[in-house]
Coordinates of C-alpha atoms and ligand atoms in Angstrom, one line a residue:
M844 CA 31.9 19.4 -23.6
L845 CA 34.0 18.6 -26.6
T846 CA 37.4 17.0 -26.1
D847 CA 40.3 18.6 -27.8
R848 CA 40.4 15.9 -30.4
R849 CA 36.7 16.3 -31.2
R850 CA 37.1 20.1 -31.5
Q851 CA 40.2 19.7 -33.7
A852 CA 38.4 17.2 -36.0
L853 CA 35.4 19.5 -36.4
E854 CA 37.7 22.5 -37.2
E855 CA 39.6 20.5 -39.7
L856 CA 36.3 19.3 -41.3
A857 CA 35.1 22.9 -41.5
I858 CA 38.3 23.8 -43.3
A859 CA 38.0 20.9 -45.7
L860 CA 34.2 21.2 -46.5
G861 CA 33.3 24.8 -45.5
T862 CA 31.3 25.6 -42.3
E863 CA 28.0 25.3 -44.2
R864 CA 28.6 21.6 -44.8
V865 CA 29.5 20.8 -41.2
F866 CA 26.8 21.0 -38.7
T867 CA 27.7 21.4 -35.0
A868 CA 24.8 23.5 -33.6
Q869 CA 22.5 21.4 -31.4
E870 CA 19.3 22.3 -33.2
K871 CA 20.8 21.1 -36.5
L872 CA 22.0 17.8 -35.0
E873 CA 18.6 17.1 -33.4
K874 CA 17.1 15.1 -36.3
Y875 CA 20.1 12.7 -36.2
T876 CA 19.6 11.8 -32.6
T877 CA 16.2 10.1 -32.4
S878 CA 14.5 7.4 -34.4
T879 CA 11.3 5.3 -34.3
L880 CA 13.1 2.9 -31.9
S881 CA 12.6 5.1 -28.9
S882 CA 12.5 8.7 -27.7
K883 CA 16.0 8.4 -26.1
K884 CA 18.5 10.7 -27.8
R885 CA 21.9 9.5 -29.1
K886 CA 24.9 11.8 -28.4
I887 CA 26.5 12.9 -31.7
I888 CA 29.4 15.3 -32.3
G889 CA 28.4 16.7 -35.7
V890 CA 27.2 16.0 -39.2
A891 CA 29.3 16.4 -42.3
F892 CA 28.0 16.6 -45.9
P893 CA 30.6 15.5 -48.5
L894 CA 29.9 16.0 -52.2
N895 CA 32.2 13.4 -53.7
A896 CA 34.5 10.4 -52.9
Y897 CA 37.5 12.7 -52.6
E898 CA 35.9 14.6 -49.8
V899 CA 34.8 11.4 -48.1
A900 CA 38.4 10.2 -48.2
A901 CA 39.6 13.6 -46.8
I902 CA 37.0 13.3 -44.0
V903 CA 38.1 9.7 -43.2
K904 CA 41.7 10.8 -42.9
I905 CA 40.8 13.6 -40.5
A906 CA 38.6 11.2 -38.4
A907 CA 41.4 8.6 -38.4
K908 CA 44.0 11.1 -37.3
Q909 CA 41.8 12.3 -34.4
R910 CA 40.3 8.8 -33.9
I911 CA 36.8 10.1 -34.1
P912 CA 34.2 7.5 -35.3
L913 CA 32.1 8.2 -38.4
Y914 CA 28.6 6.9 -39.1
P915 CA 27.7 7.0 -42.8
I916 CA 24.1 7.2 -44.0
S917 CA 22.9 7.6 -47.5
I918 CA 19.5 9.2 -47.0
G919 CA 19.0 8.0 -43.4
N920 CA 15.3 6.9 -43.6
N921 CA 16.0 3.5 -42.2
W922 CA 12.7 3.5 -40.3
G923 CA 12.2 0.6 -37.8
Y924 CA 16.0 -0.2 -37.9
G925 CA 17.4 3.0 -36.4
S926 CA 16.9 5.6 -39.1
R927 CA 19.9 8.0 -39.3
V928 CA 20.9 7.6 -35.7
P929 CA 24.4 6.0 -35.1
S930 CA 24.7 2.6 -33.4
D931 CA 27.1 4.1 -30.9
D932 CA 27.6 7.4 -29.1
S933 CA 30.0 10.2 -30.0
C934 CA 30.1 9.8 -33.8
I935 CA 30.2 12.3 -36.6
V936 CA 27.4 11.4 -38.9
L937 CA 28.4 11.4 -42.6
D938 CA 25.3 12.4 -44.4
L939 CA 25.8 11.3 -48.1
S940 CA 22.5 12.7 -49.3
K941 CA 24.2 15.5 -51.3
M942 CA 26.2 12.8 -53.3
N943 CA 23.2 12.2 -55.6
K944 CA 24.5 11.8 -59.1
I945 CA 23.3 9.1 -61.5
V946 CA 26.8 8.5 -62.9
H947 CA 26.2 6.3 -65.9
M948 CA 23.5 4.1 -67.4
D949 CA 24.1 1.3 -69.9
V950 CA 20.7 1.1 -71.6
D951 CA 21.6 -2.2 -73.4
S952 CA 22.5 -4.1 -70.3
G953 CA 20.3 -2.3 -67.7
L954 CA 23.3 -1.5 -65.5
I955 CA 23.2 1.8 -63.7
T956 CA 25.9 3.4 -61.6
I957 CA 24.7 5.7 -58.8
E958 CA 25.8 7.6 -55.8
P959 CA 24.4 7.0 -52.3
G960 CA 22.1 10.0 -52.2
V961 CA 20.1 8.9 -55.3
T962 CA 16.6 8.3 -54.0
A963 CA 13.9 5.8 -55.2
K964 CA 11.9 8.8 -56.7
Q965 CA 15.0 10.3 -58.4
L966 CA 15.8 6.9 -60.1
H967 CA 12.1 6.3 -60.9
D968 CA 11.8 9.8 -62.6
Y969 CA 15.2 9.3 -64.4
L970 CA 14.2 6.0 -65.9
I971 CA 10.8 7.3 -67.0
S972 CA 12.0 10.6 -68.4
N973 CA 14.7 8.7 -70.4
S974 CA 12.2 6.1 -71.6
A975 CA 14.6 3.5 -70.3
P976 CA 13.0 0.0 -70.7
Y977 CA 13.7 -0.9 -67.0
M978 CA 11.5 -1.1 -63.9
P979 CA 12.4 1.4 -61.2
P980 CA 13.4 -0.4 -58.1
V981 CA 10.7 0.8 -55.7
S982 CA 9.8 -0.4 -52.2
I983 CA 6.9 0.1 -49.8
A984 CA 9.1 2.5 -47.9
G985 CA 8.2 5.1 -50.6
P986 CA 9.9 7.8 -52.6
N987 CA 12.5 9.3 -50.3
V988 CA 14.8 6.4 -49.5
S989 CA 18.2 5.6 -50.8
I990 CA 18.8 2.9 -53.4
V991 CA 22.3 2.4 -52.1
G992 CA 21.4 2.5 -48.4
N993 CA 18.5 0.1 -48.9
A994 CA 20.7 -2.4 -50.8
L995 CA 23.5 -2.1 -48.2
D996 CA 21.0 -2.9 -45.4
R997 CA 19.7 -6.0 -47.3
G998 CA 16.5 -4.3 -48.2
N999 CA 13.6 -5.9 -50.1
G1000 CA 12.0 -4.3 -53.1
A1001 CA 8.5 -4.5 -54.3
S1002 CA 9.2 -4.8 -58.0
A1003 CA 11.1 -7.3 -60.0
I1004 CA 14.3 -8.1 -58.1
I1005 CA 13.1 -8.4 -54.5
D1006 CA 16.5 -9.0 -52.9
R1007 CA 18.1 -5.6 -53.3
F1008 CA 21.6 -6.7 -52.2
S1009 CA 21.6 -9.2 -55.1
T1010 CA 21.4 -6.3 -57.6
I1011 CA 24.8 -5.0 -56.6
M1012 CA 27.3 -5.5 -59.4
H1013 CA 30.1 -3.2 -58.5
I1014 CA 31.1 -1.1 -55.5
E1015 CA 33.4 1.8 -54.8
A1016 CA 34.1 2.5 -51.1
V1017 CA 36.4 4.5 -48.9
L1018 CA 38.2 2.4 -46.3
A1019 CA 39.2 3.5 -42.8
D1020 CA 42.7 4.4 -43.8
G1021 CA 41.4 6.8 -46.5
S1022 CA 42.2 4.5 -49.4
V1023 CA 39.6 3.6 -52.1
Y1024 CA 38.3 0.1 -52.8
R1025 CA 36.8 -0.8 -56.2
S1026 CA 35.5 -4.1 -57.5
A1027 CA 37.9 -6.2 -59.5
F1028 CA 36.9 -5.1 -63.0
A1029 CA 36.0 -1.5 -62.1
D1030 CA 38.2 1.6 -62.5
E1031 CA 37.5 5.3 -62.0
S1032 CA 36.1 5.9 -65.5
T1033 CA 34.4 2.7 -66.5
T1034 CA 31.5 1.3 -64.6
G1035 CA 31.3 -2.3 -66.0
G1036 CA 29.5 -4.5 -63.6
F1037 CA 28.2 -7.2 -66.0
F1038 CA 30.2 -9.8 -64.0
R1039 CA 29.9 -9.3 -60.3
W1040 CA 32.5 -11.8 -59.1
G1041 CA 35.4 -10.3 -61.0
V1042 CA 38.6 -12.4 -60.4
G1043 CA 40.1 -13.5 -57.2
P1044 CA 38.3 -13.2 -53.8
Y1045 CA 34.9 -11.6 -53.8
I1046 CA 35.0 -8.6 -51.6
D1047 CA 31.9 -6.4 -52.5
G1048 CA 29.8 -8.5 -50.1
L1049 CA 31.7 -7.2 -47.1
F1050 CA 30.1 -3.8 -47.4
G1051 CA 26.6 -4.9 -46.6
E1052 CA 25.4 -4.8 -43.0
S1053 CA 28.9 -3.9 -41.8
G1054 CA 31.2 -1.1 -40.8
F1055 CA 33.9 -2.0 -43.2
G1056 CA 33.8 1.1 -45.4
I1057 CA 31.9 4.0 -46.8
V1058 CA 30.2 3.2 -50.1
T1059 CA 30.5 6.1 -52.5
R1060 CA 29.3 4.5 -55.7
M1061 CA 27.4 1.4 -56.7
T1062 CA 26.5 -0.3 -60.0
I1063 CA 23.2 -2.1 -59.8
S1064 CA 21.3 -4.2 -62.2
L1065 CA 17.7 -3.3 -63.2
A1066 CA 15.0 -5.6 -64.3
P1067 CA 13.6 -5.0 -67.8
I1068 CA 9.9 -3.9 -68.1
P1069 CA 8.0 -7.1 -69.0
E1070 CA 5.5 -7.2 -71.8
R1071 CA 2.8 -8.0 -69.2
T1072 CA 2.4 -7.7 -65.4
E1073 CA -0.5 -9.4 -63.7
V1074 CA -1.3 -9.9 -60.0
F1075 CA -3.3 -12.6 -58.4
M1076 CA -5.0 -13.0 -55.1
I1077 CA -6.0 -16.1 -53.1
R1078 CA -8.1 -15.7 -50.0
I1079 CA -8.1 -18.5 -47.4
K1080 CA -10.6 -18.2 -44.6
R1081 CA -9.4 -21.0 -42.4
Y1082 CA -5.9 -20.9 -40.9
E1083 CA -5.4 -24.7 -41.3
E1084 CA -6.2 -24.4 -45.0
F1085 CA -3.7 -21.6 -45.3
C1086 CA -0.9 -23.7 -43.7
K1087 CA -1.5 -26.4 -46.3
I1088 CA -0.9 -24.0 -49.1
I1089 CA 2.7 -23.1 -48.1
P1090 CA 4.4 -26.1 -49.8
L1091 CA 2.4 -25.3 -52.9
I1092 CA 4.0 -21.8 -53.0
Q1093 CA 7.4 -23.5 -53.2
K1094 CA 6.1 -25.7 -56.0
A1095 CA 4.7 -22.7 -57.8
F1096 CA 8.2 -21.0 -57.8
F1097 CA 9.8 -24.2 -59.2
A1098 CA 7.1 -24.6 -61.8
L1099 CA 6.9 -21.0 -63.0
G1100 CA 10.5 -20.0 -62.7
S1101 CA 11.1 -16.3 -63.3
T1102 CA 7.5 -15.7 -64.4
L1103 CA 6.4 -15.7 -60.7
T1104 CA 8.3 -12.6 -59.5
S1105 CA 6.8 -12.0 -56.1
I1106 CA 4.6 -13.4 -53.4
R1107 CA 3.1 -11.6 -50.4
I1108 CA 1.2 -13.3 -47.6
Q1109 CA -0.7 -11.2 -45.0
S1110 CA -2.5 -12.1 -41.8
P1111 CA -6.1 -10.7 -41.3
T1112 CA -4.8 -8.1 -38.8
T1113 CA -2.2 -6.9 -41.3
T1114 CA -4.8 -6.5 -44.0
F1115 CA -6.9 -4.6 -41.5
S1116 CA -4.0 -2.3 -40.5
R1117 CA -3.5 -1.3 -44.2
L1118 CA -7.2 -0.4 -44.7
K1119 CA -8.4 0.9 -41.4
E1120 CA -7.4 3.2 -38.6
Y1121 CA -8.3 2.8 -35.0
S1122 CA -7.8 4.5 -31.7
K1123 CA -6.7 3.1 -28.3
A1124 CA -10.4 2.9 -27.4
D1125 CA -10.9 0.1 -29.9
V1126 CA -8.5 -2.4 -28.4
L1127 CA -9.3 -5.1 -25.8
D1128 CA -8.0 -5.0 -22.3
N1129 CA -5.0 -7.0 -23.4
G1130 CA -4.0 -4.0 -25.7
V1131 CA -4.7 -5.7 -29.0
L1132 CA -7.7 -5.7 -31.4
D1133 CA -10.4 -8.3 -31.1
P1134 CA -9.8 -10.9 -33.9
A1135 CA -13.6 -11.4 -34.2
S1136 CA -14.1 -7.7 -34.9
V1137 CA -11.3 -7.6 -37.4
T1138 CA -12.8 -10.6 -39.3
K1139 CA -16.2 -8.9 -39.2
A1140 CA -14.8 -5.7 -40.6
L1141 CA -12.8 -7.4 -43.3
K1142 CA -15.8 -9.6 -44.3
L1143 CA -17.7 -6.4 -45.3
H1144 CA -14.9 -5.8 -47.9
S1145 CA -14.5 -9.4 -49.0
L1146 CA -11.0 -9.4 -47.5
D1147 CA -11.4 -11.7 -44.5
G1148 CA -8.9 -14.6 -43.9
W1149 CA -5.3 -14.9 -44.9
I1150 CA -4.4 -13.3 -48.2
I1151 CA -1.8 -14.4 -50.7
L1152 CA -0.9 -12.0 -53.4
G1153 CA 1.4 -12.8 -56.3
T1154 CA 2.9 -11.1 -59.3
L1155 CA 3.3 -12.8 -62.7
Q1156 CA 5.6 -11.0 -65.3
G1157 CA 6.8 -11.9 -68.7
E1158 CA 5.6 -12.2 -72.3
R1159 CA 1.8 -12.3 -72.4
P1160 CA 1.4 -15.9 -73.5
V1161 CA 3.8 -17.1 -70.8
V1162 CA 1.9 -15.1 -68.1
E1163 CA -1.4 -16.5 -69.4
A1164 CA -0.1 -20.0 -69.4
A1165 CA 0.9 -19.5 -65.8
H1166 CA -2.8 -19.1 -64.9
T1167 CA -3.4 -22.7 -65.8
S1168 CA -0.4 -23.9 -63.7
L1169 CA -1.5 -21.9 -60.7
R1170 CA -5.1 -23.1 -61.0
R1171 CA -3.9 -26.7 -61.2
L1172 CA -1.7 -26.2 -58.1
F1173 CA -4.2 -24.3 -55.8
S1174 CA -7.6 -25.7 -55.3
Q1175 CA -8.7 -22.3 -53.9
K1176 CA -10.3 -19.7 -56.0
I1177 CA -7.7 -17.5 -57.6
M1178 CA -8.4 -14.0 -58.9
F1179 CA -6.1 -12.8 -61.7
A1180 CA -6.0 -9.1 -62.6
H1181 CA -4.1 -6.8 -64.9
D1182 CA -4.3 -3.0 -65.1
K1183 CA -7.1 -2.9 -67.7
K1184 CA -9.2 -5.4 -65.8
I1185 CA -8.8 -3.5 -62.5
R1186 CA -9.7 -0.2 -64.2
W1187 CA -12.8 -1.8 -65.7
M1188 CA -13.9 -3.2 -62.3
E1189 CA -13.3 0.2 -60.6
F1190 CA -15.4 1.9 -63.3
F1191 CA -18.2 -0.7 -62.7
C1192 CA -18.0 -0.2 -58.9
R1193 CA -18.4 3.5 -59.1
K1194 CA -21.9 2.9 -60.4
L1195 CA -22.9 0.8 -57.4
P1196 CA -24.6 2.0 -54.2
A1197 CA -22.1 2.7 -51.4
K1198 CA -23.2 -0.3 -49.3
I1199 CA -22.5 -2.8 -52.1
R1200 CA -19.4 -0.9 -53.3
Q1201 CA -17.6 -1.5 -50.0
R1202 CA -17.5 -5.3 -50.9
F1203 CA -15.1 -4.4 -53.6
L1204 CA -12.5 -2.8 -51.4
F1205 CA -10.2 -5.7 -52.4
L1206 CA -9.7 -3.8 -55.6
I1207 CA -7.6 -1.3 -53.6
V1208 CA -5.4 -4.2 -52.4
L1209 CA -4.9 -5.5 -56.0
R1210 CA -4.4 -2.0 -57.4
S1211 CA -1.7 -1.1 -54.8
Y1212 CA 0.1 -4.4 -55.3
L1213 CA 0.0 -4.1 -59.1
R1214 CA 1.3 -0.6 -58.8
V1215 CA 4.5 -1.3 -56.8
S1216 CA 5.0 -4.7 -58.6
S1217 CA 5.2 -2.7 -61.9
G1218 CA 7.9 -0.4 -60.5
M1219 CA 5.6 2.6 -59.7
L1220 CA 6.0 4.4 -56.4
P1221 CA 3.3 3.7 -53.8
F1222 CA 0.3 6.0 -53.9
K1223 CA 1.3 7.7 -50.6
K1224 CA 3.8 7.5 -47.8
P1225 CA 2.9 4.5 -45.6
R1226 CA 1.2 5.5 -42.4
L1227 CA 2.0 2.3 -40.6
P1228 CA 4.2 3.9 -37.9
F1229 CA 1.4 6.1 -36.9
W1230 CA -1.1 3.3 -36.6
K1231 CA -0.9 2.7 -32.9
R1232 CA 0.0 6.2 -31.8
G1233 CA -3.1 6.5 -29.6
R1234 CA -5.2 8.7 -31.8
L1235 CA -6.8 8.2 -35.2
L1236 CA -4.5 8.5 -38.2
S1237 CA -6.6 11.3 -39.6
N1238 CA -5.4 13.4 -36.6
V1239 CA -1.7 13.1 -37.5
E1240 CA -0.4 16.6 -37.9
N1241 CA 3.2 16.0 -39.1
N1242 CA 4.3 12.9 -40.9
D1243 CA 7.9 12.7 -39.9
Y1244 CA 8.1 9.2 -38.3
D1245 CA 11.3 9.9 -36.4
R1246 CA 10.3 13.2 -34.9
D1247 CA 6.7 12.3 -34.1
I1248 CA 6.8 11.8 -30.4
H1249 CA 4.3 8.8 -30.5
A1250 CA 5.3 6.8 -33.6
G1251 CA 7.3 3.9 -32.2
L1252 CA 8.3 1.2 -34.7
I1253 CA 10.8 -1.7 -34.5
F1254 CA 10.9 -4.1 -37.5
F1255 CA 11.4 -7.8 -36.5
S1256 CA 12.7 -9.3 -39.7
I1257 CA 13.5 -12.9 -40.1
V1258 CA 14.2 -15.3 -43.0
L1259 CA 12.9 -18.9 -43.3
P1260 CA 12.5 -21.6 -46.0
I1261 CA 9.2 -21.7 -47.9
S1262 CA 8.2 -24.6 -45.7
R1263 CA 5.0 -25.2 -43.8
S1264 CA 6.7 -26.2 -40.5
Y1265 CA 8.8 -23.0 -40.5
V1266 CA 6.0 -20.7 -41.4
E1267 CA 3.7 -22.3 -38.7
E1268 CA 6.5 -22.0 -36.1
A1269 CA 7.2 -18.4 -36.9
I1270 CA 3.5 -17.5 -36.7
R1271 CA 3.0 -19.5 -33.5
I1272 CA 6.0 -17.8 -31.8
S1273 CA 5.0 -14.4 -33.0
E1274 CA 1.4 -14.6 -31.9
K1275 CA 2.3 -16.0 -28.5
I1276 CA 5.0 -13.5 -27.6
C1277 CA 3.2 -10.5 -29.0
A1278 CA 0.2 -11.4 -26.9
T1279 CA 2.3 -11.5 -23.7
H1280 CA 3.6 -8.0 -24.4
A1281 CA 0.2 -6.6 -25.6
I1282 CA 1.6 -6.0 -29.1
E1283 CA -0.5 -6.4 -32.3
P1284 CA 1.1 -9.3 -34.3
L1285 CA 1.0 -7.7 -37.7
I1286 CA 2.5 -10.7 -39.6
S1287 CA 3.3 -10.7 -43.3
F1288 CA 5.7 -12.7 -45.4
N1289 CA 7.1 -12.1 -48.8
N1290 CA 9.6 -14.0 -50.9
F1291 CA 13.2 -12.9 -50.9
S1292 CA 14.0 -15.5 -53.6
D1293 CA 12.4 -18.6 -55.0
R1294 CA 13.5 -20.6 -51.9
C1295 CA 13.3 -18.0 -49.1
L1296 CA 10.6 -16.1 -47.4
R1297 CA 11.1 -13.1 -45.1
M1298 CA 8.7 -12.4 -42.3
S1299 CA 8.4 -8.8 -41.2
L1300 CA 6.6 -8.0 -38.0
P1301 CA 6.4 -4.2 -37.3
I1302 CA 6.3 -3.8 -33.6
L1303 CA 4.2 -0.7 -33.1
F1304 CA 4.1 1.3 -29.9
D1305 CA 3.6 4.7 -28.5
K1306 CA 7.2 5.8 -27.9
N1307 CA 6.0 8.7 -25.7
D1308 CA 4.9 6.0 -23.2
P1309 CA 8.0 4.5 -21.4
E1310 CA 6.1 1.4 -20.3
E1311 CA 5.0 0.7 -23.9
T1312 CA 8.5 1.3 -25.2
R1313 CA 9.9 -1.1 -22.6
R1314 CA 7.4 -3.8 -23.6
A1315 CA 8.1 -3.3 -27.4
H1316 CA 11.8 -3.9 -26.9
A1317 CA 11.2 -6.8 -24.6
C1318 CA 8.9 -8.3 -27.2
Y1319 CA 11.6 -7.9 -29.9
R1320 CA 14.3 -9.5 -27.8
E1321 CA 12.0 -12.5 -26.8
L1322 CA 11.0 -13.0 -30.5
F1323 CA 14.6 -13.0 -31.5
V1324 CA 15.6 -15.6 -28.9
K1325 CA 12.6 -17.9 -29.4
C1326 CA 12.9 -17.8 -33.2
K1327 CA 16.7 -18.5 -33.1
E1328 CA 16.0 -21.5 -30.9
K1329 CA 14.0 -22.9 -33.8
G1330 CA 16.5 -22.1 -36.5
I1331 CA 14.7 -19.0 -37.7
Y1332 CA 17.1 -16.1 -37.9
V1333 CA 17.0 -12.3 -37.9
Y1334 CA 18.7 -11.1 -41.1
R1335 CA 18.4 -7.4 -40.6
A1336 CA 18.4 -5.8 -37.2
P1337 CA 17.6 -2.5 -35.5
T1338 CA 20.6 -0.8 -34.0
S1339 CA 19.1 -1.6 -30.5
A1340 CA 19.7 -5.3 -31.1
M1341 CA 23.2 -5.4 -32.5
D1342 CA 24.4 -7.1 -29.2
M1343 CA 22.0 -10.0 -29.9
V1344 CA 23.0 -10.4 -33.5
V1345 CA 26.8 -10.6 -33.0
D1346 CA 27.4 -14.0 -31.5
M1347 CA 31.2 -14.3 -30.7
D1348 CA 30.8 -18.1 -30.1
H1349 CA 30.0 -18.5 -33.8
P1350 CA 32.9 -18.9 -36.3
F1351 CA 31.1 -16.5 -38.7
W1352 CA 31.3 -13.6 -36.2
Q1353 CA 34.8 -14.5 -35.1
T1354 CA 35.9 -14.1 -38.8
A1355 CA 33.8 -11.0 -39.3
E1356 CA 35.5 -9.3 -36.3
K1357 CA 39.0 -10.3 -37.5
I1358 CA 38.2 -8.6 -40.8
K1359 CA 36.9 -5.5 -38.9
K1360 CA 40.0 -5.3 -36.9
A1361 CA 42.3 -5.6 -39.9
L1362 CA 40.4 -3.0 -42.0
D1363 CA 39.5 -0.6 -39.2
P1364 CA 41.8 -1.2 -36.2
D1365 CA 40.7 2.1 -34.6
N1366 CA 37.0 1.3 -35.1
I1367 CA 36.2 4.6 -36.7
M1368 CA 33.7 3.2 -39.2
S1369 CA 30.1 2.8 -38.0
P1370 CA 31.2 1.4 -34.6
G1371 CA 28.7 -1.1 -33.2
R1372 CA 27.1 -1.7 -36.6
Y1373 CA 26.9 -5.5 -36.8
S1374 CA 30.0 -5.6 -34.6
K1375 CA 31.2 -5.8 -31.0
Y1376 CA 34.7 -4.9 -31.8
K1377 CA 36.2 -2.3 -29.5
A1378 CA 39.3 -0.4 -30.5
P1379 CA 42.1 -0.1 -27.9
H1380 CA 41.6 3.7 -27.6
K1381 CA 37.8 3.5 -27.1
E1382 CA 37.9 4.5 -23.4
E1383 CA 39.9 7.7 -24.1
N1384 CA 37.3 8.7 -26.7
V1385 CA 34.2 8.7 -24.6
Ligands
FAD1448 C1 6.0 1.7 -43.5 C2 7.4 1.3 -43.9 C3 7.6 0.5 -45.0 C4 8.9 0.0 -45.3 N1 9.0 -0.8 -46.4 C5 10.2 -1.3 -46.7 C6 10.4 -2.2 -47.8 O1 9.5 -2.5 -48.5 N2 11.6 -2.7 -48.0 C7 12.7 -2.3 -47.2 O2 13.8 -2.8 -47.5 N3 12.6 -1.5 -46.2 C8 11.4 -0.9 -45.9 N4 11.3 -0.1 -44.8 C9 12.4 0.2 -44.0 C10 13.4 1.4 -44.4 O3 12.7 2.6 -44.2 C11 13.9 1.2 -45.8 O4 14.7 0.1 -45.9 C12 14.8 2.4 -46.3 O5 15.1 2.2 -47.7 C13 16.1 2.5 -45.5 O6 16.5 3.9 -45.5 P1 17.5 4.5 -46.6 O7 17.2 3.9 -47.9 O8 17.4 6.0 -46.4 O9 19.0 4.0 -46.2 P2 20.0 4.6 -45.1 O10 19.2 4.9 -43.9 O11 20.7 5.7 -45.7 O12 20.9 3.4 -45.0 C14 20.7 2.3 -44.2 C15 21.9 1.9 -43.3 O13 22.9 1.4 -44.2 C16 24.2 2.0 -43.8 N5 24.7 2.8 -45.0 C17 23.9 3.6 -45.7 N6 24.6 4.2 -46.7 C18 25.9 3.7 -46.5 C19 27.1 4.0 -47.3 N7 27.1 4.8 -48.3 N8 28.2 3.4 -46.9 C20 28.2 2.5 -45.8 N9 27.1 2.3 -45.1 C21 25.9 2.9 -45.4 C22 24.0 2.8 -42.6 O14 24.4 2.1 -41.5 C23 22.5 3.1 -42.6 O15 22.0 3.2 -41.3 C24 10.0 0.4 -44.5 C25 9.8 1.3 -43.4 C26 8.5 1.8 -43.1 C27 8.3 2.7 -42.0

């Protein structure tokens, strides 16, 4: 049953936008109610589709008058963190996917101003069709994700500038009172953005991982296409040897500077999960794969052990000089590869008998890494969320992660220094806790900057199975607590864990909640998103 205020808000929205851009029918709301986090449905009141910032401001004014919370999403494919489902009940979802203009591009400086609905594919195609000498900011999440939404949720890219929040140069946002915020040097017509700090207090940062406003426009910086992109791979069979390499990775970042643009580290099971599929029948009694079988399978493809992948980018002589530095640093065998070399090896492999050819499967790993490192979209949509759905991947009929009744996924995402003790601790905690909850520890690390690694552990489960779902969430919460005890922190959380992130004993969160209260006293902006603030009227609204 809708309360009078909710009905009134929806009627006013329909007048402002037209009924075709305000969804209220249950079947149309369905896809905004479930995510990969669980099969439980979130209650929402409606969905509104604005076309521009003026309409967003009009919607906010209606919501503020009726005190109805809004939950803005850009595309809403925030898989593993809550997708398009609000972090609290009884919201109107503001779907910004129709605001998809590329507003302006300054080709000389590589600054581009876009609206929230611009997808990775749209920007990729735009840059290529305009022969812009900049790398499209792609990620492993694939083509249909939002550049703005990903940056606001502190996403990590696969090409050039890994830390997507750091590419934000200017922001335009609508605040809870319907007013518009713009960065210090931005006005309605110019985009600017060459100096992100402006003058006076720096405010843009407030809009990441918060419910402080609805971002309607963003200027981001793009990385120029380098003369040469190469990838390298180091394979380390023994775990102890792998641990010794971590400090060398930090040294490599210091020695090579901006030439070393990315590093990815993956555990044997993670490599296996990217190459193979399995059914429930293949796991041990404790619910996880047998490590010995994983090693045996990977050996066939010359991919056993821990794998370190890296990208070198820059002028050709600089990239080639980096080979010498890396060879000097790492005593292990390093394989360097560029596009032509991989193509040549692939050509050579095609002539080999199948049995021998399978030893060269590592070429697929190099090829995929080179592809995304160069700003090309991944070959296909990742199938990871389906990996543990109880049947073989080849039997997946539909590939909508959120609506698939089995595909459960929660990302456990933490940041840590590029330090051996932290990496070992994160692996030790993850393996131990995952084992107690019968969850496969699919561990991988990649660099966020030249001093920071992020570890991402996708907790995969069958969300059609209540017991597996309970175990998956219990696993997440235990990982969170145990890592925090060791000074290893979650930096991006699923909506199901906001209560754990916000720690009101910490001065940081006390300040964040004061800002929330000042900007949004009625708590109508993304309630519960990185916040525990409750508006005084909250009870009336439920
Ligand atoms: C297999 C797989 C691989 C993945 N790989 C990656 C990866 O490499 N890197 C990565 O970062 N993620 C990855 N993800 C996670 C996720 O799917 C992506 O981060 C995706 O880009 C987020 O969805 P979106 O871009 O549609 O953003 P949205 O879902 O639109 O936005 C994310 C959140 O930001 C807030 N928000 C969005 N827009 C606005 C706005 N305009 N104003 C205010 N608040 C807003 C909302 O709270 C929203 O829930 C992966 C997921 C899967 C399943």
